[in-house]
């Protein structure tokens, strides 16, 4: 999204220290500008941060402290409150309360990654690169050898209910892997947890898996907010099974991949094993790729530009949340 905005002529400043370089030793070169102060800007774009005890509510010099919340408060005070700078808040985690004052500030706009955003908010979905969608080959993906029936890459956060109902029963019957931060996994001793994996490993696990389950926190499922897991899986040819309690599930996957119980997940995996590598398998992957058009990067940037165009000129400053 950042690169596309730059390509479209926007000037972007990350209003924080270069944490990629400082903390991860990942040198992004000269492509991006970082600024820890308060430069003159035409608009402020915030990836909404919230209080996490022991991480961003502690003193700045405390061990393990991250300063995203403090920096957000500083930026909102300086720009949104004092300078009345047009502000766009992207509430990607659905942590901004419906009664929040920032939803009522005339020069602030809230965006949400949901098909049913909060009244007054704009829909801005997680983006997937147009090029990746256009170059995906469903036939080649269907013919790819897959030694796992089921895979999942993602963190535990508020997903226990979906995991219990849909993933865990199938994991007792099929070869599987789960990657990510699962700190309370003792209740599922039969599940093979890998722990946290580098992002580069995500495609590899999904590339070995016939299917995944799109597990969501209830606050996401209720409003049709799908995470990046869907296109990470589908672009690797891993078919997404969507629990029926996800609002608008049929907009994310075809009807035949909507599941209502752990038993249906087991039935679907058995069926997929039977058709693996066939044209029917390729057609299912193709249908799932078509569904990803909803998330197409160019669509999301058009949406963001439309929001910005109501109040700003060519210079846009973005504050990025913690990596």
GROMACS .gro file of C-alpha atoms in nm:
model
  323
    1UNK     CA    1   0.000   0.000   0.000
    2UNK     CA    2   0.282   0.240   0.089
    3UNK     CA    3   0.467   0.170  -0.235
    4UNK     CA    4   0.151   0.222  -0.440
    5UNK     CA    5   0.083   0.555  -0.271
    6UNK     CA    6   0.440   0.661  -0.350
    7UNK     CA    7   0.395   0.551  -0.711
    8UNK     CA    8   0.082   0.766  -0.731
    9UNK     CA    9   0.277   1.075  -0.634
   10UNK     CA   10   0.216   1.105  -0.260
   11UNK     CA   11   0.499   1.207  -0.029
   12UNK     CA   12   0.499   0.983   0.279
   13UNK     CA   13   0.678   1.019   0.610
   14UNK     CA   14   0.679   0.746   0.875
   15UNK     CA   15   0.636   0.942   1.198
   16UNK     CA   16   0.852   0.719   1.413
   17UNK     CA   17   1.207   0.592   1.443
   18UNK     CA   18   1.320   0.338   1.184
   19UNK     CA   19   1.243   0.036   1.400
   20UNK     CA   20   1.303  -0.203   1.110
   21UNK     CA   21   1.667  -0.099   1.112
   22UNK     CA   22   1.712  -0.035   1.486
   23UNK     CA   23   1.540  -0.347   1.620
   24UNK     CA   24   1.539  -0.595   1.330
   25UNK     CA   25   1.855  -0.481   1.147
   26UNK     CA   26   1.644  -0.475   0.830
   27UNK     CA   27   1.779  -0.193   0.612
   28UNK     CA   28   1.505  -0.069   0.381
   29UNK     CA   29   1.748   0.163   0.208
   30UNK     CA   30   1.649   0.511   0.097
   31UNK     CA   31   1.301   0.422  -0.028
   32UNK     CA   32   1.126   0.550   0.285
   33UNK     CA   33   1.152   0.856   0.508
   34UNK     CA   34   1.135   0.829   0.887
   35UNK     CA   35   1.088   1.123   1.125
   36UNK     CA   36   1.066   1.108   1.505
   37UNK     CA   37   0.970   1.473   1.541
   38UNK     CA   38   0.678   1.682   1.418
   39UNK     CA   39   0.724   1.788   1.055
   40UNK     CA   40   0.468   1.996   0.865
   41UNK     CA   41   0.214   1.762   0.709
   42UNK     CA   42  -0.117   1.786   0.526
   43UNK     CA   43  -0.276   1.476   0.679
   44UNK     CA   44  -0.209   1.223   0.955
   45UNK     CA   45  -0.277   0.853   0.894
   46UNK     CA   46  -0.282   0.636   1.207
   47UNK     CA   47  -0.288   0.259   1.236
   48UNK     CA   48  -0.485   0.263   1.562
   49UNK     CA   49  -0.297   0.144   1.871
   50UNK     CA   50  -0.448   0.052   2.208
   51UNK     CA   51  -0.325  -0.013   2.562
   52UNK     CA   52  -0.153  -0.349   2.617
   53UNK     CA   53  -0.056  -0.398   2.981
   54UNK     CA   54   0.314  -0.461   3.032
   55UNK     CA   55   0.403  -0.360   2.678
   56UNK     CA   56   0.305  -0.005   2.588
   57UNK     CA   57   0.162   0.118   2.921
   58UNK     CA   58   0.496   0.098   3.102
   59UNK     CA   59   0.756   0.377   3.134
   60UNK     CA   60   0.952   0.436   2.814
   61UNK     CA   61   1.274   0.305   2.967
   62UNK     CA   62   1.115  -0.016   3.101
   63UNK     CA   63   1.232  -0.350   2.968
   64UNK     CA   64   1.014  -0.473   2.683
   65UNK     CA   65   0.843  -0.136   2.638
   66UNK     CA   66   0.714  -0.037   2.295
   67UNK     CA   67   0.630   0.327   2.242
   68UNK     CA   68   0.353   0.303   1.984
   69UNK     CA   69   0.078   0.414   2.222
   70UNK     CA   70   0.278   0.706   2.360
   71UNK     CA   71   0.374   0.818   2.011
   72UNK     CA   72   0.013   0.795   1.895
   73UNK     CA   73  -0.102   1.014   2.184
   74UNK     CA   74   0.172   1.264   2.104
   75UNK     CA   75   0.078   1.279   1.736
   76UNK     CA   76  -0.295   1.312   1.797
   77UNK     CA   77  -0.240   1.587   2.052
   78UNK     CA   78  -0.002   1.781   1.828
   79UNK     CA   79  -0.175   1.738   1.493
   80UNK     CA   80  -0.540   1.636   1.538
   81UNK     CA   81  -0.619   1.840   1.849
   82UNK     CA   82  -0.395   2.148   1.830
   83UNK     CA   83  -0.339   2.195   1.457
   84UNK     CA   84  -0.672   2.049   1.339
   85UNK     CA   85  -0.480   1.842   1.084
   86UNK     CA   86  -0.708   1.610   0.879
   87UNK     CA   87  -0.667   1.267   1.038
   88UNK     CA   88  -0.748   0.919   0.910
   89UNK     CA   89  -0.764   0.642   1.173
   90UNK     CA   90  -0.745   0.284   1.041
   91UNK     CA   91  -0.888   0.068   1.319
   92UNK     CA   92  -0.751  -0.262   1.189
   93UNK     CA   93  -0.803  -0.448   1.518
   94UNK     CA   94  -1.151  -0.316   1.605
   95UNK     CA   95  -1.026  -0.160   1.928
   96UNK     CA   96  -1.168   0.191   1.880
   97UNK     CA   97  -1.490   0.205   2.081
   98UNK     CA   98  -1.813   0.298   1.903
   99UNK     CA   99  -1.852   0.592   2.144
  100UNK     CA  100  -1.494   0.717   2.094
  101UNK     CA  101  -1.457   1.092   2.063
  102UNK     CA  102  -1.240   1.042   1.754
  103UNK     CA  103  -1.546   0.921   1.563
  104UNK     CA  104  -1.709   1.260   1.623
  105UNK     CA  105  -1.421   1.496   1.545
  106UNK     CA  106  -1.512   1.677   1.218
  107UNK     CA  107  -1.164   1.657   1.068
  108UNK     CA  108  -1.106   1.291   1.165
  109UNK     CA  109  -1.220   0.991   0.960
  110UNK     CA  110  -1.228   0.630   1.080
  111UNK     CA  111  -1.167   0.337   0.844
  112UNK     CA  112  -1.227  -0.030   0.932
  113UNK     CA  113  -1.131  -0.354   0.756
  114UNK     CA  114  -1.484  -0.495   0.775
  115UNK     CA  115  -1.763  -0.553   0.525
  116UNK     CA  116  -1.998  -0.405   0.787
  117UNK     CA  117  -1.802  -0.113   0.938
  118UNK     CA  118  -1.931   0.083   1.235
  119UNK     CA  119  -2.184   0.348   1.126
  120UNK     CA  120  -1.992   0.653   1.007
  121UNK     CA  121  -1.672   0.458   0.934
  122UNK     CA  122  -1.536   0.380   0.587
  123UNK     CA  123  -1.448   0.033   0.461
  124UNK     CA  124  -1.073  -0.012   0.400
  125UNK     CA  125  -0.985  -0.381   0.367
  126UNK     CA  126  -0.646  -0.546   0.404
  127UNK     CA  127  -0.479  -0.528   0.062
  128UNK     CA  128  -0.334  -0.800  -0.157
  129UNK     CA  129  -0.102  -0.708  -0.443
  130UNK     CA  130  -0.275  -0.699  -0.784
  131UNK     CA  131   0.027  -0.865  -0.942
  132UNK     CA  132   0.006  -1.167  -0.713
  133UNK     CA  133  -0.361  -1.214  -0.800
  134UNK     CA  134  -0.304  -1.173  -1.173
  135UNK     CA  135  -0.010  -1.415  -1.185
  136UNK     CA  136  -0.158  -1.696  -0.972
  137UNK     CA  137  -0.202  -2.021  -1.168
  138UNK     CA  138  -0.475  -2.243  -1.017
  139UNK     CA  139  -0.380  -2.546  -1.230
  140UNK     CA  140  -0.016  -2.533  -1.120
  141UNK     CA  141  -0.122  -2.481  -0.758
  142UNK     CA  142  -0.356  -2.782  -0.771
  143UNK     CA  143  -0.080  -3.008  -0.906
  144UNK     CA  144   0.163  -2.904  -0.632
  145UNK     CA  145   0.241  -3.196  -0.393
  146UNK     CA  146   0.081  -3.145  -0.052
  147UNK     CA  147   0.174  -3.370   0.239
  148UNK     CA  148  -0.050  -3.191   0.490
  149UNK     CA  149  -0.428  -3.195   0.493
  150UNK     CA  150  -0.454  -2.893   0.721
  151UNK     CA  151  -0.235  -2.595   0.805
  152UNK     CA  152  -0.273  -2.269   0.991
  153UNK     CA  153  -0.037  -1.974   1.034
  154UNK     CA  154  -0.149  -1.711   1.281
  155UNK     CA  155  -0.162  -1.617   1.648
  156UNK     CA  156  -0.402  -1.740   1.914
  157UNK     CA  157  -0.554  -1.404   2.000
  158UNK     CA  158  -0.925  -1.467   2.079
  159UNK     CA  159  -0.950  -1.764   1.841
  160UNK     CA  160  -1.001  -2.043   2.093
  161UNK     CA  161  -1.371  -2.094   2.013
  162UNK     CA  162  -1.315  -2.141   1.640
  163UNK     CA  163  -1.010  -2.357   1.709
  164UNK     CA  164  -1.208  -2.584   1.944
  165UNK     CA  165  -1.505  -2.618   1.710
  166UNK     CA  166  -1.342  -2.644   1.369
  167UNK     CA  167  -0.967  -2.706   1.376
  168UNK     CA  168  -0.897  -2.930   1.675
  169UNK     CA  169  -1.139  -3.213   1.577
  170UNK     CA  170  -0.988  -3.232   1.228
  171UNK     CA  171  -0.634  -3.215   1.367
  172UNK     CA  172  -0.705  -3.540   1.552
  173UNK     CA  173  -0.769  -3.712   1.218
  174UNK     CA  174  -0.533  -3.554   0.964
  175UNK     CA  175  -0.169  -3.451   0.927
  176UNK     CA  176  -0.145  -3.085   1.014
  177UNK     CA  177   0.073  -2.797   1.137
  178UNK     CA  178  -0.003  -2.479   1.333
  179UNK     CA  179   0.242  -2.191   1.334
  180UNK     CA  180   0.221  -1.873   1.537
  181UNK     CA  181   0.206  -1.750   1.895
  182UNK     CA  182  -0.016  -1.992   2.091
  183UNK     CA  183   0.064  -1.942   2.459
  184UNK     CA  184  -0.233  -2.141   2.595
  185UNK     CA  185  -0.216  -2.456   2.385
  186UNK     CA  186  -0.212  -2.720   2.660
  187UNK     CA  187  -0.580  -2.805   2.610
  188UNK     CA  188  -0.499  -2.946   2.264
  189UNK     CA  189  -0.215  -3.196   2.327
  190UNK     CA  190  -0.280  -3.370   1.995
  191UNK     CA  191  -0.216  -3.055   1.789
  192UNK     CA  192   0.128  -2.998   1.643
  193UNK     CA  193   0.227  -2.639   1.722
  194UNK     CA  194   0.544  -2.503   1.561
  195UNK     CA  195   0.564  -2.174   1.751
  196UNK     CA  196   0.638  -1.844   1.581
  197UNK     CA  197   0.774  -1.862   1.228
  198UNK     CA  198   0.941  -1.601   1.007
  199UNK     CA  199   0.708  -1.453   0.748
  200UNK     CA  200   0.901  -1.623   0.467
  201UNK     CA  201   0.797  -1.962   0.608
  202UNK     CA  202   0.424  -1.889   0.581
  203UNK     CA  203   0.402  -1.958   0.209
  204UNK     CA  204   0.594  -2.281   0.256
  205UNK     CA  205   0.352  -2.425   0.513
  206UNK     CA  206   0.044  -2.324   0.316
  207UNK     CA  207   0.210  -2.462   0.004
  208UNK     CA  208   0.220  -2.805   0.173
  209UNK     CA  209  -0.142  -2.787   0.298
  210UNK     CA  210  -0.462  -2.880   0.119
  211UNK     CA  211  -0.675  -2.653   0.335
  212UNK     CA  212  -0.688  -2.414   0.628
  213UNK     CA  213  -0.965  -2.285   0.856
  214UNK     CA  214  -1.035  -1.912   0.863
  215UNK     CA  215  -1.052  -1.868   1.239
  216UNK     CA  216  -1.155  -1.523   1.360
  217UNK     CA  217  -1.220  -1.348   1.691
  218UNK     CA  218  -1.593  -1.297   1.743
  219UNK     CA  219  -1.559  -0.919   1.703
  220UNK     CA  220  -1.422  -0.980   1.351
  221UNK     CA  221  -1.663  -1.257   1.252
  222UNK     CA  222  -1.970  -1.054   1.349
  223UNK     CA  223  -1.895  -0.777   1.099
  224UNK     CA  224  -1.727  -0.974   0.820
  225UNK     CA  225  -1.369  -0.865   0.890
  226UNK     CA  226  -1.136  -1.112   0.722
  227UNK     CA  227  -0.764  -1.111   0.796
  228UNK     CA  228  -0.465  -1.150   0.565
  229UNK     CA  229  -0.466  -1.526   0.635
  230UNK     CA  230  -0.710  -1.577   0.349
  231UNK     CA  231  -0.484  -1.451   0.074
  232UNK     CA  232  -0.169  -1.596   0.228
  233UNK     CA  233  -0.340  -1.936   0.203
  234UNK     CA  234  -0.515  -1.904  -0.134
  235UNK     CA  235  -0.210  -1.765  -0.315
  236UNK     CA  236  -0.027  -2.081  -0.204
  237UNK     CA  237  -0.314  -2.300  -0.330
  238UNK     CA  238  -0.437  -2.382   0.021
  239UNK     CA  239  -0.817  -2.384   0.023
  240UNK     CA  240  -0.985  -2.175   0.299
  241UNK     CA  241  -1.269  -2.333   0.495
  242UNK     CA  242  -1.486  -2.059   0.645
  243UNK     CA  243  -1.697  -2.111   0.960
  244UNK     CA  244  -2.059  -2.027   0.884
  245UNK     CA  245  -2.079  -1.778   1.172
  246UNK     CA  246  -1.856  -1.535   0.981
  247UNK     CA  247  -2.079  -1.261   0.844
  248UNK     CA  248  -2.080  -1.264   0.463
  249UNK     CA  249  -1.876  -1.585   0.454
  250UNK     CA  250  -2.001  -1.648   0.099
  251UNK     CA  251  -1.819  -1.335  -0.017
  252UNK     CA  252  -1.490  -1.479   0.102
  253UNK     CA  253  -1.524  -1.842  -0.013
  254UNK     CA  254  -1.762  -2.045  -0.232
  255UNK     CA  255  -2.060  -2.206  -0.057
  256UNK     CA  256  -1.904  -2.553  -0.068
  257UNK     CA  257  -1.615  -2.434   0.153
  258UNK     CA  258  -1.840  -2.294   0.428
  259UNK     CA  259  -1.840  -2.527   0.730
  260UNK     CA  260  -2.077  -2.547   1.026
  261UNK     CA  261  -1.899  -2.795   1.253
  262UNK     CA  262  -1.577  -2.985   1.308
  263UNK     CA  263  -1.745  -3.282   1.144
  264UNK     CA  264  -1.796  -3.082   0.825
  265UNK     CA  265  -1.429  -2.982   0.828
  266UNK     CA  266  -1.339  -3.352   0.843
  267UNK     CA  267  -1.577  -3.430   0.555
  268UNK     CA  268  -1.434  -3.149   0.344
  269UNK     CA  269  -1.075  -3.257   0.405
  270UNK     CA  270  -1.160  -3.615   0.306
  271UNK     CA  271  -1.323  -3.483  -0.012
  272UNK     CA  272  -1.027  -3.259  -0.094
  273UNK     CA  273  -0.787  -3.550  -0.052
  274UNK     CA  274  -0.990  -3.743  -0.309
  275UNK     CA  275  -0.986  -3.462  -0.569
  276UNK     CA  276  -0.633  -3.332  -0.502
  277UNK     CA  277  -0.453  -3.251  -0.826
  278UNK     CA  278  -0.763  -3.278  -1.047
  279UNK     CA  279  -0.936  -3.012  -1.255
  280UNK     CA  280  -1.207  -2.995  -0.988
  281UNK     CA  281  -0.938  -2.899  -0.735
  282UNK     CA  282  -0.799  -2.635  -0.972
  283UNK     CA  283  -1.147  -2.493  -1.028
  284UNK     CA  284  -1.197  -2.455  -0.652
  285UNK     CA  285  -0.867  -2.270  -0.621
  286UNK     CA  286  -0.964  -2.048  -0.916
  287UNK     CA  287  -1.296  -1.962  -0.751
  288UNK     CA  288  -1.117  -1.870  -0.428
  289UNK     CA  289  -0.872  -1.651  -0.622
  290UNK     CA  290  -1.168  -1.471  -0.780
  291UNK     CA  291  -1.306  -1.400  -0.432
  292UNK     CA  292  -0.979  -1.224  -0.343
  293UNK     CA  293  -1.062  -0.947  -0.591
  294UNK     CA  294  -1.247  -0.790  -0.298
  295UNK     CA  295  -0.909  -0.722  -0.133
  296UNK     CA  296  -0.725  -0.606  -0.446
  297UNK     CA  297  -0.461  -0.347  -0.355
  298UNK     CA  298  -0.563  -0.099  -0.624
  299UNK     CA  299  -0.918  -0.098  -0.484
  300UNK     CA  300  -0.799  -0.026  -0.130
  301UNK     CA  301  -0.568   0.255  -0.241
  302UNK     CA  302  -0.855   0.408  -0.442
  303UNK     CA  303  -1.063   0.401  -0.124
  304UNK     CA  304  -0.791   0.562   0.086
  305UNK     CA  305  -0.730   0.831  -0.175
  306UNK     CA  306  -1.103   0.907  -0.187
  307UNK     CA  307  -1.102   0.959   0.189
  308UNK     CA  308  -0.791   1.176   0.174
  309UNK     CA  309  -0.911   1.376  -0.126
  310UNK     CA  310  -1.195   1.523   0.075
  311UNK     CA  311  -0.956   1.733   0.280
  312UNK     CA  312  -0.589   1.710   0.178
  313UNK     CA  313  -0.340   1.798  -0.090
  314UNK     CA  314  -0.048   1.597  -0.232
  315UNK     CA  315   0.153   1.546   0.089
  316UNK     CA  316   0.045   1.268   0.325
  317UNK     CA  317   0.220   1.159   0.645
  318UNK     CA  318   0.164   0.811   0.783
  319UNK     CA  319   0.232   0.684   1.134
  320UNK     CA  320   0.286   0.308   1.131
  321UNK     CA  321   0.197   0.084   1.421
  322UNK     CA  322   0.447  -0.145   1.592
  323UNK     CA  323   0.588  -0.415   1.371
   0.00000   0.00000   0.00000
